[in-house]
């Protein structure tokens, strides 16, 4: 077993850390970072676990796949940040606003016009 | 086989990730994430994947880091303006602790499930390790398949050959994702480009910034073009070069030398779509000769790959720059409206007596 196996384990650990982060951090910024960790973990797993012969170079196909994956991760981060920033702009708080059962009954308060 | 070095790199990766997920400070998380990207780049180098190392440093650490740095302050701004003296913190610290309900973090049910989540993840991790250790050792087939057909592609870097010839369709779809990201970001509500200028006075008045630009822009631009050209025979390629060009663009933007590259202009949209368009066009045109989409005819691979790479570099640089500019360009929150939502409807739609939501368009802010 060569030392590349460490990266396989590291990739798996990173994926699990990212999953933990997405599930437990309610702040949108950290959710986005956690999704990035999950992606990076999978990439490490993919390239680290690629079987390799000593006389040939490392397998180019997973490398190409992971290159694509890195670009996709950047796009996802960008769109996710955009949405999160607009959530913050609209609701004033960087948390997901769409789960009423996870927040108090008076989550938002309108200030003037529509006094009920 | 260097267990010490590889072990240190993996430990650093996991440690940085754990620290980022634990901290409450936005700036610390952003900076550590950039460090994480660079460490990951080291890991790719150790795994014998220099193209990935370049791409991770340019995209994962560089572009993502720039996006996060440009955007994180807007998360912090909102929290500070609303409640300057209070640490929002995590859900469990803020649960029910605020007089102003709009700032209260959700009292997540997840928090009560944490021990269960930890146990599930622990079992998953153990199963993962067992699975990985007991993987059967298989002889690799794909590297020899690629090596056998490499001469047909007229590029000698196998990764570039896979990206732009054998699996050019994947690259086409990847460009589609970038274009979709650009369209998604430009579809969100935007104000003037929200780029914070590094130099308040403007170009020519901040000596350090000017010196930096005079040194870095030509070198980085040339390096980017070299990376694209060298991708045919050594490590490099369109994505790494495009990302580096985007970095150059960010520097010029921050100094105010170029106008913000926002997707409101047709030029930016056209340049962004150009890479995808050229790939699709090439794929359709070669169908006339070979009958399959993106199957290059004999002897034309070099020219077609070069054409595709050129278009891709321009598009990637434009889209990444546009994302950097447009993502944080958020309109100011309407100060007269602080949402009240007794029905639990996040869009603030009013409801009649039965609790059936009716749409009310003038409430939208």
Coordinates of C-alpha atoms in Angstrom, one line a residue:
Chain A
X1 CA 0.0 0.0 0.0
X2 CA 1.6 3.2 -1.1
X3 CA 1.2 6.6 0.5
X4 CA -1.4 7.6 -2.0
X5 CA -3.8 5.7 0.2
X6 CA -3.5 8.5 2.8
X7 CA -5.1 10.9 0.3
X8 CA -7.9 8.4 -0.2
X9 CA -8.6 8.4 3.5
X10 CA -8.1 12.2 3.6
X11 CA -10.6 12.6 0.8
X12 CA -13.2 10.5 2.6
X13 CA -12.6 12.4 5.8
X14 CA -13.0 15.7 4.0
X15 CA -16.2 14.6 2.5
X16 CA -17.6 13.6 5.9
X17 CA -16.4 16.9 7.5
X18 CA -18.2 18.8 4.7
X19 CA -21.3 16.8 5.3
X20 CA -21.1 17.5 9.0
X21 CA -20.7 21.2 8.2
X22 CA -23.6 21.4 5.8
X23 CA -25.9 19.7 8.3
X24 CA -24.9 21.6 11.5
X25 CA -23.9 25.1 10.5
X26 CA -26.9 27.2 9.8
X27 CA -25.0 30.2 8.4
X28 CA -25.2 30.2 4.6
X29 CA -21.6 31.1 4.0
X30 CA -20.4 28.0 5.9
X31 CA -22.9 25.8 4.1
X32 CA -21.3 26.9 0.8
X33 CA -17.8 26.2 2.2
X34 CA -18.9 22.8 3.4
X35 CA -20.2 21.9 0.0
X36 CA -16.8 22.9 -1.4
X37 CA -15.2 20.5 1.1
X38 CA -17.4 17.7 0.1
X39 CA -16.4 18.3 -3.6
X40 CA -12.7 18.4 -2.8
X41 CA -13.0 15.2 -0.8
X42 CA -14.6 13.4 -3.7
X43 CA -11.9 14.7 -6.0
X44 CA -9.1 13.5 -3.7
X45 CA -10.8 10.1 -3.6
X46 CA -11.1 9.9 -7.4
X47 CA -7.5 10.7 -8.2
X48 CA -6.0 9.0 -5.1
X49 CA -7.8 5.7 -5.7
X50 CA -7.1 5.6 -9.5
X51 CA -5.0 2.5 -10.0
X52 CA -1.6 3.2 -11.4
X53 CA 1.2 1.1 -12.8
X54 CA 4.7 2.1 -11.9
X55 CA 5.9 2.5 -15.5
X56 CA 3.0 4.5 -16.8
X57 CA 2.0 8.0 -15.6
X58 CA -0.9 8.6 -13.4
X59 CA -4.3 8.0 -15.0
X60 CA -5.3 11.0 -17.1
X61 CA -9.0 10.3 -17.2
X62 CA -9.8 11.0 -13.5
X63 CA -7.5 14.0 -13.8
X64 CA -9.6 15.4 -16.6
X65 CA -12.8 14.6 -14.7
X66 CA -11.5 16.4 -11.6
X67 CA -10.4 19.4 -13.6
X68 CA -14.0 19.6 -14.9
X69 CA -15.2 19.2 -11.3
X70 CA -13.0 22.0 -10.0
X71 CA -14.5 24.4 -12.6
X72 CA -18.0 23.2 -11.7
X73 CA -17.3 23.7 -8.0
X74 CA -16.3 27.3 -8.7
X75 CA -19.5 27.9 -10.6
X76 CA -21.6 26.4 -7.8
X77 CA -19.8 28.6 -5.3
X78 CA -20.4 31.7 -7.3
X79 CA -24.1 31.1 -7.8
X80 CA -24.5 29.9 -4.2
X81 CA -22.8 33.1 -2.9
X82 CA -25.1 35.2 -5.1
X83 CA -28.2 33.6 -3.8
X84 CA -27.0 33.7 -0.2
X85 CA -26.1 37.4 -0.5
X86 CA -29.6 38.2 -1.8
X87 CA -31.1 36.2 1.0
X88 CA -29.1 38.4 3.4
X89 CA -30.2 41.5 1.6
X90 CA -33.9 40.6 1.7
X91 CA -34.2 39.0 5.1
X92 CA -31.4 40.7 6.9
X93 CA -30.0 37.5 8.3
X94 CA -27.7 34.9 6.6
X95 CA -29.9 31.9 7.4
X96 CA -32.4 30.0 5.4
X97 CA -35.8 31.7 5.8
X98 CA -38.0 29.0 4.5
X99 CA -38.4 26.6 7.3
X100 CA -41.0 28.1 9.7
X101 CA -40.8 25.2 12.0
X102 CA -37.2 25.8 12.7
X103 CA -37.6 29.4 13.8
X104 CA -39.9 31.3 16.1
X105 CA -43.4 32.2 15.1
X106 CA -42.6 35.9 14.8
X107 CA -39.6 35.6 12.7
X108 CA -40.0 38.8 10.7
X109 CA -41.6 42.0 11.7
X110 CA -42.9 44.7 9.3
X111 CA -42.1 48.1 10.5
X112 CA -44.8 50.4 9.4
X113 CA -47.4 50.2 6.7
X114 CA -49.1 47.0 7.2
X115 CA -49.8 47.1 10.9
X116 CA -52.2 44.3 11.6
Chain B
X1 CA 6.4 6.7 -1.0
X2 CA 6.7 9.4 1.6
X3 CA 4.4 8.8 4.4
X4 CA 5.6 11.7 6.5
X5 CA 5.1 14.3 3.8
X6 CA 1.8 12.9 2.6
X7 CA 0.6 12.5 6.2
X8 CA 1.5 16.0 7.0
X9 CA -0.4 17.4 3.9
X10 CA -3.5 15.3 4.7
X11 CA -3.4 16.3 8.3
X12 CA -3.1 19.9 7.3
X13 CA -6.1 19.6 4.9
X14 CA -8.3 18.0 7.5
X15 CA -7.1 20.4 10.2
X16 CA -7.8 23.4 8.1
X17 CA -11.3 22.1 7.2
X18 CA -12.1 21.4 10.8
X19 CA -10.9 24.8 11.9
X20 CA -12.9 26.5 9.1
X21 CA -16.1 24.7 10.1
X22 CA -15.6 25.5 13.8
X23 CA -14.8 29.2 13.6
X24 CA -17.4 31.9 13.8
X25 CA -15.3 34.6 12.2
X26 CA -16.1 35.1 8.5
X27 CA -12.7 36.6 7.7
X28 CA -10.8 33.8 9.3
X29 CA -12.9 31.2 7.4
X30 CA -12.2 33.0 4.1
X31 CA -8.5 33.3 4.6
X32 CA -8.1 29.7 5.8
X33 CA -10.2 28.5 2.8
X34 CA -7.6 30.1 0.5
X35 CA -4.9 28.3 2.5
X36 CA -6.9 25.1 2.2
X37 CA -7.0 25.5 -1.6
X38 CA -3.3 26.0 -1.8
X39 CA -2.6 22.9 0.4
X40 CA -4.9 20.9 -1.8
X41 CA -2.8 22.1 -4.8
X42 CA 0.2 20.6 -3.0
X43 CA -1.7 17.4 -2.6
X44 CA -2.4 17.2 -6.3
X45 CA 1.3 17.8 -7.0
X46 CA 2.1 14.9 -4.7
X47 CA -0.4 12.7 -6.4
X48 CA 1.4 13.3 -9.7
X49 CA -1.3 15.6 -11.3
X50 CA 0.4 18.9 -12.1
X51 CA -2.5 20.0 -14.3
X52 CA -4.8 19.7 -11.3
X53 CA -2.3 21.5 -9.1
X54 CA -2.3 24.4 -11.5
X55 CA -6.0 24.4 -11.8
X56 CA -6.6 24.1 -8.0
X57 CA -4.2 27.0 -7.3
X58 CA -5.7 29.2 -10.0
X59 CA -9.4 28.3 -9.6
X60 CA -9.9 26.7 -6.2
X61 CA -7.7 29.0 -4.2
X62 CA -7.5 32.0 -6.5
X63 CA -10.9 32.6 -8.1
X64 CA -12.9 31.1 -5.2
X65 CA -10.8 33.0 -2.7
X66 CA -11.4 36.2 -4.7
X67 CA -15.1 35.5 -4.8
X68 CA -15.3 34.9 -1.1
X69 CA -13.2 37.9 -0.2
X70 CA -15.3 40.1 -2.3
X71 CA -18.5 38.7 -0.8
X72 CA -17.8 38.0 2.8
X73 CA -18.0 41.6 3.9
X74 CA -21.5 41.8 2.8
X75 CA -22.5 39.0 5.1
X76 CA -20.7 40.8 7.9
X77 CA -22.1 44.3 7.0
X78 CA -25.7 43.2 7.3
X79 CA -25.2 41.6 10.7
X80 CA -23.3 44.6 12.1
X81 CA -25.8 47.1 10.8
X82 CA -28.7 45.3 12.3
X83 CA -27.2 44.4 15.7
X84 CA -23.7 45.9 16.1
X85 CA -23.0 44.8 19.7
X86 CA -24.2 41.3 19.5
X87 CA -22.4 38.2 18.2
X88 CA -24.8 36.3 16.0
X89 CA -22.9 33.2 16.5
X90 CA -24.2 29.8 15.9
X91 CA -27.8 28.6 16.2
X92 CA -27.4 27.3 19.7
X93 CA -25.9 30.5 21.1
X94 CA -28.5 32.7 19.5
X95 CA -31.5 30.6 20.0
X96 CA -34.1 32.7 21.6
X97 CA -31.5 35.2 22.9
X98 CA -32.4 38.2 20.8
X99 CA -35.1 40.7 21.4
X100 CA -35.3 41.4 17.7
X101 CA -36.8 38.2 16.2
X102 CA -35.6 38.9 12.7
X103 CA -32.0 38.3 13.8
X104 CA -32.6 35.1 15.7
X105 CA -30.8 32.2 14.1
X106 CA -33.1 29.3 13.5
X107 CA -33.3 27.1 16.6
X108 CA -32.4 24.1 14.5
X109 CA -33.9 20.8 15.3
X110 CA -30.6 19.6 13.9
X111 CA -28.8 20.8 17.0
X112 CA -30.8 18.4 19.1
X113 CA -29.9 15.7 16.6
X114 CA -26.2 16.3 16.8
X115 CA -25.3 13.1 18.8
X116 CA -27.3 11.0 16.3
X117 CA -25.6 12.8 13.4
X118 CA -22.2 12.1 14.9
X119 CA -23.0 8.5 15.4
X120 CA -24.3 8.1 11.9
X121 CA -21.2 9.8 10.5
X122 CA -18.9 7.7 12.6
X123 CA -20.5 4.5 11.3
X124 CA -20.3 5.9 7.8
X125 CA -16.6 6.7 8.3
X126 CA -15.8 3.3 9.6
X127 CA -17.6 1.6 6.7
X128 CA -15.8 3.9 4.3
X129 CA -12.4 2.9 5.6
X130 CA -13.3 -0.8 5.5
X131 CA -14.5 -0.4 1.9
X132 CA -11.4 1.5 0.8
X133 CA -9.0 -0.9 2.5
X134 CA -10.6 -3.9 0.9
X135 CA -10.8 -2.5 -2.6
X136 CA -9.5 -5.1 -5.0
X137 CA -6.4 -4.1 -6.9
X138 CA -7.2 -3.8 -10.5
X139 CA -4.9 -3.3 -13.4
X140 CA -5.5 0.1 -15.0
X141 CA -7.0 0.0 -18.5
X142 CA -7.6 3.6 -19.3
X143 CA -4.0 4.9 -19.2
X144 CA -2.9 2.4 -21.8
X145 CA -6.0 3.1 -24.0
X146 CA -5.2 6.8 -23.9
X147 CA -1.5 6.2 -24.5
X148 CA -2.2 4.1 -27.6
X149 CA -4.4 6.6 -29.3
X150 CA -2.5 9.7 -28.2
X151 CA -0.7 10.1 -31.5
X152 CA -4.0 10.8 -33.2
X153 CA -4.8 13.8 -31.1
X154 CA -1.6 15.7 -32.1
X155 CA -1.2 16.8 -28.4
X156 CA 1.2 15.0 -26.2
X157 CA -0.2 15.9 -22.8
X158 CA -2.6 13.1 -22.1
X159 CA -4.8 15.2 -19.8
X160 CA -5.3 17.8 -22.5
X161 CA -5.9 15.1 -25.0
X162 CA -8.6 13.6 -22.8
X163 CA -10.2 17.1 -22.1
X164 CA -10.2 18.4 -25.7
X165 CA -10.3 15.3 -27.9
X166 CA -11.4 12.1 -26.3
X167 CA -13.9 13.7 -23.9
X168 CA -14.5 17.0 -25.6
X169 CA -18.2 16.5 -24.9
X170 CA -17.5 16.8 -21.2
X171 CA -15.7 20.1 -21.8
X172 CA -18.6 21.3 -23.8
X173 CA -20.9 20.5 -20.9
X174 CA -18.5 22.2 -18.5
X175 CA -18.6 25.4 -20.6
X176 CA -22.4 25.1 -20.5
X177 CA -22.2 25.0 -16.7
X178 CA -20.1 28.1 -16.7
X179 CA -22.5 29.9 -19.1
X180 CA -25.5 28.8 -16.9
X181 CA -23.7 30.2 -13.9
X182 CA -23.2 33.5 -15.7
X183 CA -26.9 33.6 -16.7
X184 CA -28.0 32.7 -13.2
X185 CA -26.0 35.4 -11.7
X186 CA -27.1 38.0 -14.2
X187 CA -30.7 37.0 -13.6
X188 CA -30.6 37.9 -10.0
X189 CA -31.4 41.4 -9.0
X190 CA -28.4 43.6 -9.3
X191 CA -27.4 47.1 -8.6
X192 CA -24.3 48.9 -9.7
X193 CA -21.3 46.5 -9.7
X194 CA -20.4 46.1 -6.1
X195 CA -16.7 45.9 -6.4
X196 CA -14.8 47.6 -3.7
X197 CA -11.9 49.6 -5.1
X198 CA -8.6 49.1 -3.5
X199 CA -7.3 52.5 -4.5
X200 CA -9.7 55.3 -3.5
X201 CA -8.0 57.9 -5.6
X202 CA -7.9 56.1 -8.8
X203 CA -5.2 54.8 -11.1
X204 CA -1.9 56.6 -11.1
X205 CA -2.2 57.9 -7.5
X206 CA -1.4 54.8 -5.4
X207 CA 2.2 54.0 -6.0
X208 CA 2.2 50.6 -4.5
X209 CA -0.7 49.4 -6.5
X210 CA 0.6 51.0 -9.6
X211 CA 4.0 49.2 -9.2
X212 CA 2.3 45.9 -8.5
X213 CA 0.2 46.2 -11.7
X214 CA 3.2 47.3 -13.8
X215 CA 5.0 44.2 -12.6
X216 CA 2.3 41.6 -12.3
X217 CA 0.0 42.2 -15.2
X218 CA 2.5 41.7 -18.1
X219 CA 4.1 38.7 -16.4
X220 CA 0.8 37.1 -15.4
X221 CA -0.7 37.7 -18.8
X222 CA 2.2 36.2 -20.6
X223 CA 2.2 33.3 -18.2
X224 CA -1.4 32.7 -18.8
X225 CA -0.9 32.6 -22.6
X226 CA 2.1 30.4 -22.1
X227 CA 0.0 28.0 -20.0
X228 CA -2.6 27.7 -22.7
X229 CA 0.0 27.1 -25.4
X230 CA 2.1 24.7 -23.3
X231 CA -1.0 22.7 -22.4
X232 CA -0.5 20.8 -25.6
X233 CA 2.7 19.1 -24.6
X234 CA 3.2 19.8 -20.9
X235 CA 1.0 20.7 -17.9
X236 CA -1.3 23.6 -18.5
X237 CA -4.3 24.1 -20.6
X238 CA -7.3 26.4 -21.3
X239 CA -8.8 26.4 -17.8
X240 CA -5.6 27.2 -15.9
X241 CA -4.7 30.0 -18.4
X242 CA -8.2 31.4 -18.4
X243 CA -8.3 31.5 -14.6
X244 CA -4.9 33.3 -14.5
X245 CA -6.2 35.8 -17.0
X246 CA -9.3 36.3 -14.8
X247 CA -6.9 37.0 -11.9
X248 CA -5.1 39.7 -14.0
X249 CA -8.5 41.2 -14.8
X250 CA -9.4 41.3 -11.1
X251 CA -6.2 43.2 -10.3
X252 CA -7.0 45.7 -13.1
X253 CA -10.6 46.0 -11.9
X254 CA -9.5 46.6 -8.3
X255 CA -7.3 49.5 -9.4
X256 CA -10.1 51.0 -11.5
X257 CA -8.2 50.7 -14.7
X258 CA -10.9 48.8 -16.6
X259 CA -14.6 49.2 -16.2
X260 CA -16.4 46.6 -14.2
X261 CA -17.1 43.5 -16.3
X262 CA -20.7 43.2 -15.7
X263 CA -23.1 41.0 -17.7
X264 CA -25.3 44.0 -18.5
X265 CA -23.3 44.6 -21.7
X266 CA -23.7 42.6 -24.8
X267 CA -19.9 42.3 -25.3
X268 CA -19.5 40.5 -22.0
X269 CA -22.4 38.2 -22.8
X270 CA -21.0 37.5 -26.2
X271 CA -17.5 36.7 -25.1
X272 CA -18.9 34.5 -22.4
X273 CA -20.9 32.4 -24.8
X274 CA -18.3 32.3 -27.4
X275 CA -16.4 29.3 -26.1
X276 CA -19.5 27.2 -25.9
X277 CA -20.6 28.4 -29.3
X278 CA -17.3 27.5 -31.0
X279 CA -17.3 24.1 -29.4
X280 CA -20.8 23.4 -30.6
X281 CA -20.1 24.7 -34.1
X282 CA -16.9 22.6 -34.4
X283 CA -18.9 19.6 -33.2
X284 CA -21.6 20.1 -35.8
X285 CA -19.2 20.9 -38.6
X286 CA -17.1 17.8 -38.2
X287 CA -20.3 15.8 -38.3
X288 CA -20.3 16.4 -42.0
X289 CA -17.1 14.4 -42.4
X290 CA -17.2 11.8 -39.7
X291 CA -20.8 11.5 -38.9
X292 CA -20.4 11.9 -35.1
X293 CA -20.7 15.0 -33.0
X294 CA -17.2 16.3 -32.0
X295 CA -15.4 13.4 -33.8
X296 CA -12.4 15.2 -35.3
X297 CA -11.5 14.0 -38.8
X298 CA -8.0 12.6 -39.5
X299 CA -5.2 15.2 -39.3
X300 CA -7.4 18.1 -38.3
X301 CA -7.2 17.5 -34.6
X302 CA -4.4 20.0 -34.0
X303 CA -6.1 22.9 -35.6
X304 CA -9.5 22.1 -34.1
X305 CA -8.0 21.7 -30.6
X306 CA -6.2 25.0 -31.0
X307 CA -9.3 26.8 -32.1
X308 CA -11.3 25.3 -29.3
X309 CA -8.7 26.3 -26.7
X310 CA -8.5 29.8 -27.9
X311 CA -12.2 30.4 -27.7
X312 CA -12.4 28.6 -24.3
X313 CA -9.7 30.8 -22.8
X314 CA -11.5 34.0 -23.7
X315 CA -14.8 32.7 -22.5
X316 CA -13.5 31.3 -19.2
X317 CA -11.6 34.5 -18.3
X318 CA -14.7 36.6 -19.2
X319 CA -17.1 34.4 -17.2
X320 CA -14.9 34.2 -14.1
X321 CA -14.4 38.0 -14.2
X322 CA -18.1 38.5 -14.6
X323 CA -18.9 36.2 -11.7
X324 CA -16.5 38.1 -9.6
X325 CA -18.1 41.4 -10.4
X326 CA -21.8 40.5 -10.4
X327 CA -22.1 38.1 -7.5
X328 CA -21.7 40.7 -4.8
X329 CA -23.6 43.4 -6.7
X330 CA -26.6 43.2 -4.4
X331 CA -29.2 46.0 -4.2
X332 CA -29.6 47.8 -0.9
X333 CA -32.3 46.5 1.3
X334 CA -35.4 48.6 1.3
X335 CA -35.2 50.4 4.7
X336 CA -39.0 50.8 5.1
X337 CA -39.7 47.2 5.1
X338 CA -38.8 44.7 7.7
X339 CA -40.7 41.6 6.9
X340 CA -43.5 40.4 9.1
X341 CA -44.6 36.9 8.4
X342 CA -47.1 35.5 10.9
X343 CA -48.2 32.8 8.5
X344 CA -44.6 31.5 8.1
X345 CA -44.6 32.3 4.4
X346 CA -41.1 33.4 3.6
X347 CA -42.1 35.6 0.8
X348 CA -44.4 37.6 3.0
X349 CA -47.5 36.9 1.0
X350 CA -50.6 37.8 2.9
X351 CA -53.3 35.1 3.6
X352 CA -57.0 35.3 4.2
X353 CA -58.8 33.9 7.2
X354 CA -58.4 30.3 6.2
X355 CA -54.6 30.7 6.0
X356 CA -54.7 30.2 2.3
X357 CA -51.9 32.4 0.9
X358 CA -52.9 35.0 -1.6
X359 CA -50.3 36.8 -3.8
X360 CA -49.8 40.4 -3.1
X361 CA -47.4 42.0 -5.5
X362 CA -46.8 45.3 -3.9
X363 CA -45.3 43.8 -0.9
X364 CA -42.3 42.6 -2.8
X365 CA -39.3 44.8 -1.9

